[in-house]
Amino acid sequence: MTTPPVLSLALPSDTGRVLSIQSHTVQGYVGNKSAVFPLQLLGYDVDPINSVQFSNHTGYPTFKGQVLNGQQLCDLIEGLEANDLLFYTHVLTGYIGSVSFLDTILEVINKLRAVNAKLTYVCDPVMGDEGKLYVPEELVHVYREKVVPLASMLTPNQFEAEKLTGLRINSEEDGREACAILHAAGPSKVVITSITIGGILLLIGSHQKEKGLKPEQFKILIHKIPAYFTGTGDLMTALLLGWSNKYPDNLDKAAELAVSTLQALLRRTLDDYKRAGYDPTSSSLEIRLIQSQEEIRNPNVELKAEKYS
């Protein structure tokens, strides 16, 4: 008997084939559990590699599980390569806990680009938030010097953008300048997914369509929801990948769709915890991903992008 063709390669979807290298939890929605399902709903074939497999996210009192090392990642890639399965249109990465694993991911990206020179690499440089670093300090250098130059799209939060650029973001102008610095280092698309300025929460996006050209930039004011959620950054980056690929020349529209989905999902999550009789301000909340399928497929855009001149 001959091996049947891999239909995602033989009959590729109109959207793409994504390799997503992120964490995995048995229970709850963070990492790949937040990213894979929404991308599938948006029409993508997604192959997940789980950088860790934990019972639950680390915000619980305890967790158990395993951590993938660089050699194990290489083994998986070699298995795919041996069977001619290495053609991907996109790579998506999120939280990476060690320099050695991040270095291996860079080798993977170069290998995949040797197969498909048009590969899009979407990187969420997960390093910390609100002034606190939660990865080893040496990872910042690797992201800045090695990862950013390879990325097609970068989705840092305010703290991460500051670490990558060395620029303090105290204003919208600072946010726009940080995007320009990151463009110069590599990626054509940059979305700083959350910036707080004077108590106002906003997103700043920037698309440099050709090197040397002034980037097209925009902002979206975001409604603050009075609770803390896990997995939202992973979901946001997946949605930005999904929608920006469908609207490659309109990053502002892609961001509107992504933000609108996330806001609707968070409102649903908050309402459901309240309906269950739980005080949503007492701990971090697990997002209601499965219950929000319609908002993922067909978001109702309420928050509009405002283009900078």
Short mmCIF file of C-alpha atoms in Angstrom, two decimals, residues 44-288:
data_model
loop_
_atom_site.label_atom_id
_atom_site.label_comp_id
_atom_site.label_asym_id
_atom_site.label_seq_id
_atom_site.Cartn_x
_atom_site.Cartn_y
_atom_site.Cartn_z
CA TYR A 44 -6.34 27.39 8.62
CA ASP A 45 -4.72 23.99 8.86
CA VAL A 46 -2.74 24.18 12.10
CA ASP A 47 -0.01 21.80 13.26
CA PRO A 48 0.80 22.41 16.95
CA ILE A 49 4.09 21.63 18.66
CA ASN A 50 3.70 21.89 22.42
CA SER A 51 6.78 23.48 23.99
CA VAL A 52 5.47 22.38 27.37
CA GLN A 53 2.65 20.10 28.44
CA PHE A 54 1.28 21.06 31.82
CA SER A 55 -1.83 19.94 33.70
CA ASN A 56 -2.99 23.58 33.93
CA HIS A 57 -1.50 27.05 33.69
CA THR A 58 1.06 28.12 36.26
CA GLY A 59 -1.28 30.56 38.00
CA TYR A 60 -2.92 27.67 39.86
CA PRO A 61 -1.54 26.61 43.28
CA THR A 62 0.26 23.70 41.62
CA PHE A 63 0.92 22.23 38.20
CA LYS A 64 2.57 19.11 36.79
CA GLY A 65 3.95 18.23 33.40
CA GLN A 66 6.83 18.11 30.96
CA VAL A 67 9.00 20.62 29.14
CA LEU A 68 10.18 19.99 25.57
CA ASN A 69 13.90 20.58 25.02
CA GLY A 70 15.68 21.75 21.89
CA GLN A 71 16.74 18.26 20.82
CA GLN A 72 13.17 16.96 21.10
CA LEU A 73 11.98 19.86 18.94
CA CYS A 74 14.66 18.97 16.37
CA ASP A 75 13.48 15.35 16.41
CA LEU A 76 9.92 16.40 15.56
CA ILE A 77 11.09 18.66 12.73
CA GLU A 78 13.36 15.91 11.37
CA GLY A 79 10.39 13.52 11.36
CA LEU A 80 8.34 15.98 9.35
CA GLU A 81 11.24 16.63 6.99
CA ALA A 82 11.84 12.93 6.38
CA ASN A 83 8.27 12.62 5.11
CA ASP A 84 8.29 15.85 3.02
CA LEU A 85 5.87 17.53 5.41
CA LEU A 86 7.78 20.76 6.07
CA PHE A 87 5.84 23.11 3.79
CA TYR A 88 4.17 25.81 5.90
CA THR A 89 2.85 29.24 5.00
CA HIS A 90 3.09 30.53 8.59
CA VAL A 91 4.96 29.91 11.83
CA LEU A 92 3.50 31.19 15.09
CA THR A 93 5.47 31.33 18.35
CA GLY A 94 4.54 32.48 21.84
CA TYR A 95 6.04 31.85 25.27
CA ILE A 96 9.56 30.37 25.15
CA GLY A 97 11.26 29.66 28.47
CA SER A 98 14.92 29.14 27.58
CA VAL A 99 17.63 30.50 25.28
CA SER A 100 18.46 27.03 23.94
CA PHE A 101 14.87 26.38 22.89
CA LEU A 102 14.57 29.82 21.29
CA ASP A 103 17.81 29.22 19.38
CA THR A 104 16.37 25.93 18.10
CA ILE A 105 13.22 27.71 16.94
CA LEU A 106 15.39 30.09 14.91
CA GLU A 107 17.00 27.08 13.23
CA VAL A 108 13.51 25.74 12.48
CA ILE A 109 12.44 29.04 10.89
CA ASN A 110 15.50 29.07 8.63
CA LYS A 111 14.84 25.45 7.64
CA LEU A 112 11.20 26.22 6.83
CA ARG A 113 12.17 29.28 4.79
CA ALA A 114 14.50 27.06 2.76
CA VAL A 115 11.37 25.08 1.82
CA ASN A 116 9.07 28.11 1.40
CA ALA A 117 10.83 31.44 0.94
CA LYS A 118 7.50 33.26 1.43
CA LEU A 119 6.97 31.85 4.94
CA THR A 120 5.37 34.37 7.31
CA TYR A 121 6.74 34.30 10.85
CA VAL A 122 4.38 35.76 13.46
CA CYS A 123 6.14 36.22 16.79
CA ASP A 124 4.64 37.14 20.14
CA PRO A 125 7.82 37.96 22.10
CA VAL A 126 6.45 36.88 25.48
CA MET A 127 8.86 38.22 28.09
CA GLY A 128 6.86 40.03 30.74
CA ASP A 129 4.25 42.65 31.50
CA GLU A 130 3.62 45.67 33.72
CA GLY A 131 7.31 46.24 34.40
CA LYS A 132 8.04 42.63 35.37
CA LEU A 133 10.21 40.21 33.39
CA TYR A 134 9.17 36.57 33.70
CA VAL A 135 11.77 34.96 31.43
CA PRO A 136 15.56 34.90 31.92
CA GLU A 137 17.17 38.27 31.14
CA GLU A 138 19.35 36.72 28.43
CA LEU A 139 16.24 35.97 26.35
CA VAL A 140 15.74 39.70 25.80
CA HIS A 141 19.06 39.88 23.95
CA VAL A 142 18.21 36.85 21.80
CA TYR A 143 14.82 38.31 20.87
CA ARG A 144 16.34 41.69 20.05
CA GLU A 145 19.36 40.48 18.10
CA LYS A 146 18.15 37.25 16.46
CA VAL A 147 14.37 36.88 16.55
CA VAL A 148 13.13 40.35 15.58
CA PRO A 149 15.17 40.37 12.33
CA LEU A 150 13.50 37.10 11.26
CA ALA A 151 9.92 38.06 12.17
CA SER A 152 7.32 39.12 9.61
CA MET A 153 4.91 40.33 12.29
CA LEU A 154 5.70 41.17 15.91
CA THR A 155 3.03 41.50 18.63
CA PRO A 156 4.65 42.79 21.84
CA ASN A 157 2.85 44.45 24.71
CA GLN A 158 4.05 47.82 26.00
CA PHE A 159 6.66 46.39 28.37
CA GLU A 160 8.03 44.02 25.73
CA ALA A 161 8.23 46.77 23.11
CA GLU A 162 10.22 48.85 25.59
CA LYS A 163 12.62 45.96 26.28
CA LEU A 164 13.14 45.34 22.57
CA THR A 165 13.72 48.99 21.62
CA GLY A 166 15.24 50.51 24.76
CA LEU A 167 12.61 53.26 24.46
CA ARG A 168 10.28 54.20 27.30
CA ILE A 169 6.70 54.45 25.98
CA ASN A 170 5.00 57.30 27.78
CA SER A 171 2.92 58.64 24.89
CA GLU A 172 1.34 57.65 21.60
CA GLU A 173 4.28 59.23 19.80
CA ASP A 174 6.62 56.99 21.77
CA GLY A 175 4.55 53.96 20.75
CA ARG A 176 4.74 54.96 17.08
CA GLU A 177 8.49 55.51 17.36
CA ALA A 178 8.91 52.08 18.97
CA CYS A 179 7.12 50.55 15.98
CA ALA A 180 9.47 52.39 13.61
CA ILE A 181 12.52 51.11 15.49
CA LEU A 182 11.21 47.56 15.24
CA HIS A 183 10.50 47.96 11.51
CA ALA A 184 14.10 49.00 10.98
CA ALA A 185 15.21 45.80 12.72
CA GLY A 186 13.10 43.48 10.56
CA PRO A 187 9.31 42.97 10.70
CA SER A 188 7.05 44.79 8.25
CA LYS A 189 4.07 44.54 10.62
CA VAL A 190 4.17 45.52 14.29
CA VAL A 191 1.22 45.59 16.66
CA ILE A 192 1.80 46.77 20.23
CA THR A 193 -1.24 44.99 21.58
CA SER A 194 -1.73 46.94 24.80
CA ILE A 195 -0.43 50.34 25.87
CA THR A 196 -1.69 52.26 28.89
CA ILE A 197 -1.26 56.03 28.69
CA GLY A 198 -2.91 58.29 31.25
CA GLY A 199 -5.24 55.49 32.30
CA ILE A 200 -6.38 54.88 28.71
CA LEU A 201 -5.81 51.46 27.13
CA LEU A 202 -5.03 51.33 23.43
CA LEU A 203 -3.43 49.27 20.69
CA ILE A 204 -0.98 50.79 18.21
CA GLY A 205 -0.40 49.10 14.85
CA SER A 206 2.12 49.85 12.16
CA HIS A 207 2.62 48.45 8.64
CA GLN A 208 5.70 49.30 6.62
CA LYS A 209 4.74 48.04 3.18
CA GLU A 210 8.22 48.55 1.72
CA LYS A 211 11.58 49.09 3.38
CA GLY A 212 12.41 52.78 3.49
CA LEU A 213 8.79 53.90 3.22
CA LYS A 214 6.96 55.66 6.03
CA PRO A 215 4.82 53.07 7.84
CA GLU A 216 1.05 53.32 7.90
CA GLN A 217 0.09 53.59 11.57
CA PHE A 218 -3.14 53.52 13.56
CA LYS A 219 -4.56 53.16 17.04
CA ILE A 220 -7.59 51.43 18.53
CA LEU A 221 -8.94 52.58 21.88
CA ILE A 222 -9.83 49.50 23.92
CA HIS A 223 -12.51 49.22 26.61
CA LYS A 224 -11.02 48.09 29.91
CA ILE A 225 -12.77 45.06 31.38
CA PRO A 226 -12.47 44.84 35.19
CA ALA A 227 -10.88 41.41 35.50
CA TYR A 228 -7.66 39.54 34.71
CA PHE A 229 -7.74 36.78 32.09
CA THR A 230 -5.24 34.13 31.04
CA GLY A 231 -4.47 33.25 27.42
CA THR A 232 -5.60 36.56 25.93
CA GLY A 233 -2.22 37.47 24.43
CA ASP A 234 -1.93 34.06 22.75
CA LEU A 235 -5.44 34.42 21.36
CA MET A 236 -4.84 38.00 20.17
CA THR A 237 -1.71 37.07 18.23
CA ALA A 238 -3.49 34.10 16.61
CA LEU A 239 -6.37 36.36 15.56
CA LEU A 240 -3.96 38.95 14.16
CA LEU A 241 -2.28 36.22 12.11
CA GLY A 242 -5.62 34.93 10.91
CA TRP A 243 -7.14 38.23 9.89
CA SER A 244 -3.98 39.95 8.60
CA ASN A 245 -3.45 37.07 6.18
CA LYS A 246 -7.00 37.54 4.89
CA TYR A 247 -6.44 41.32 4.60
CA PRO A 248 -2.70 41.55 3.87
CA ASP A 249 -2.76 45.24 2.94
CA ASN A 250 -5.12 46.35 5.70
CA LEU A 251 -3.52 45.70 9.08
CA ASP A 252 -5.94 48.21 10.63
CA LYS A 253 -8.93 46.14 9.51
CA ALA A 254 -7.29 42.93 10.73
CA ALA A 255 -6.67 44.55 14.13
CA GLU A 256 -10.28 45.79 14.33
CA LEU A 257 -11.55 42.25 13.77
CA ALA A 258 -9.10 40.76 16.27
CA VAL A 259 -9.86 43.32 18.98
CA SER A 260 -13.61 42.98 18.44
CA THR A 261 -13.45 39.20 18.85
CA LEU A 262 -11.35 39.48 21.99
CA GLN A 263 -13.59 42.08 23.59
CA ALA A 264 -16.75 40.04 22.93
CA LEU A 265 -15.11 36.88 24.27
CA LEU A 266 -13.94 38.62 27.45
CA ARG A 267 -17.38 40.07 28.08
CA ARG A 268 -18.89 36.60 27.70
CA THR A 269 -16.29 35.16 30.06
CA LEU A 270 -16.96 37.81 32.69
CA ASP A 271 -20.73 37.36 32.43
CA ASP A 272 -20.48 33.58 32.71
CA TYR A 273 -18.33 33.74 35.86
CA LYS A 274 -20.83 36.14 37.42
CA ARG A 275 -23.70 33.84 36.39
CA ALA A 276 -21.91 30.97 38.14
CA GLY A 277 -21.83 33.06 41.33
CA TYR A 278 -18.07 33.72 41.24
CA ASP A 279 -16.40 37.04 42.04
CA PRO A 280 -14.42 37.68 38.83
CA THR A 281 -12.02 40.08 40.56
CA SER A 282 -10.70 37.47 42.98
CA SER A 283 -8.39 35.59 40.58
CA SER A 284 -7.45 35.19 36.91
CA LEU A 285 -10.21 33.83 34.68
CA GLU A 286 -10.12 31.05 32.06
CA ILE A 287 -11.49 32.38 28.77
CA ARG A 288 -14.69 30.98 27.24
#
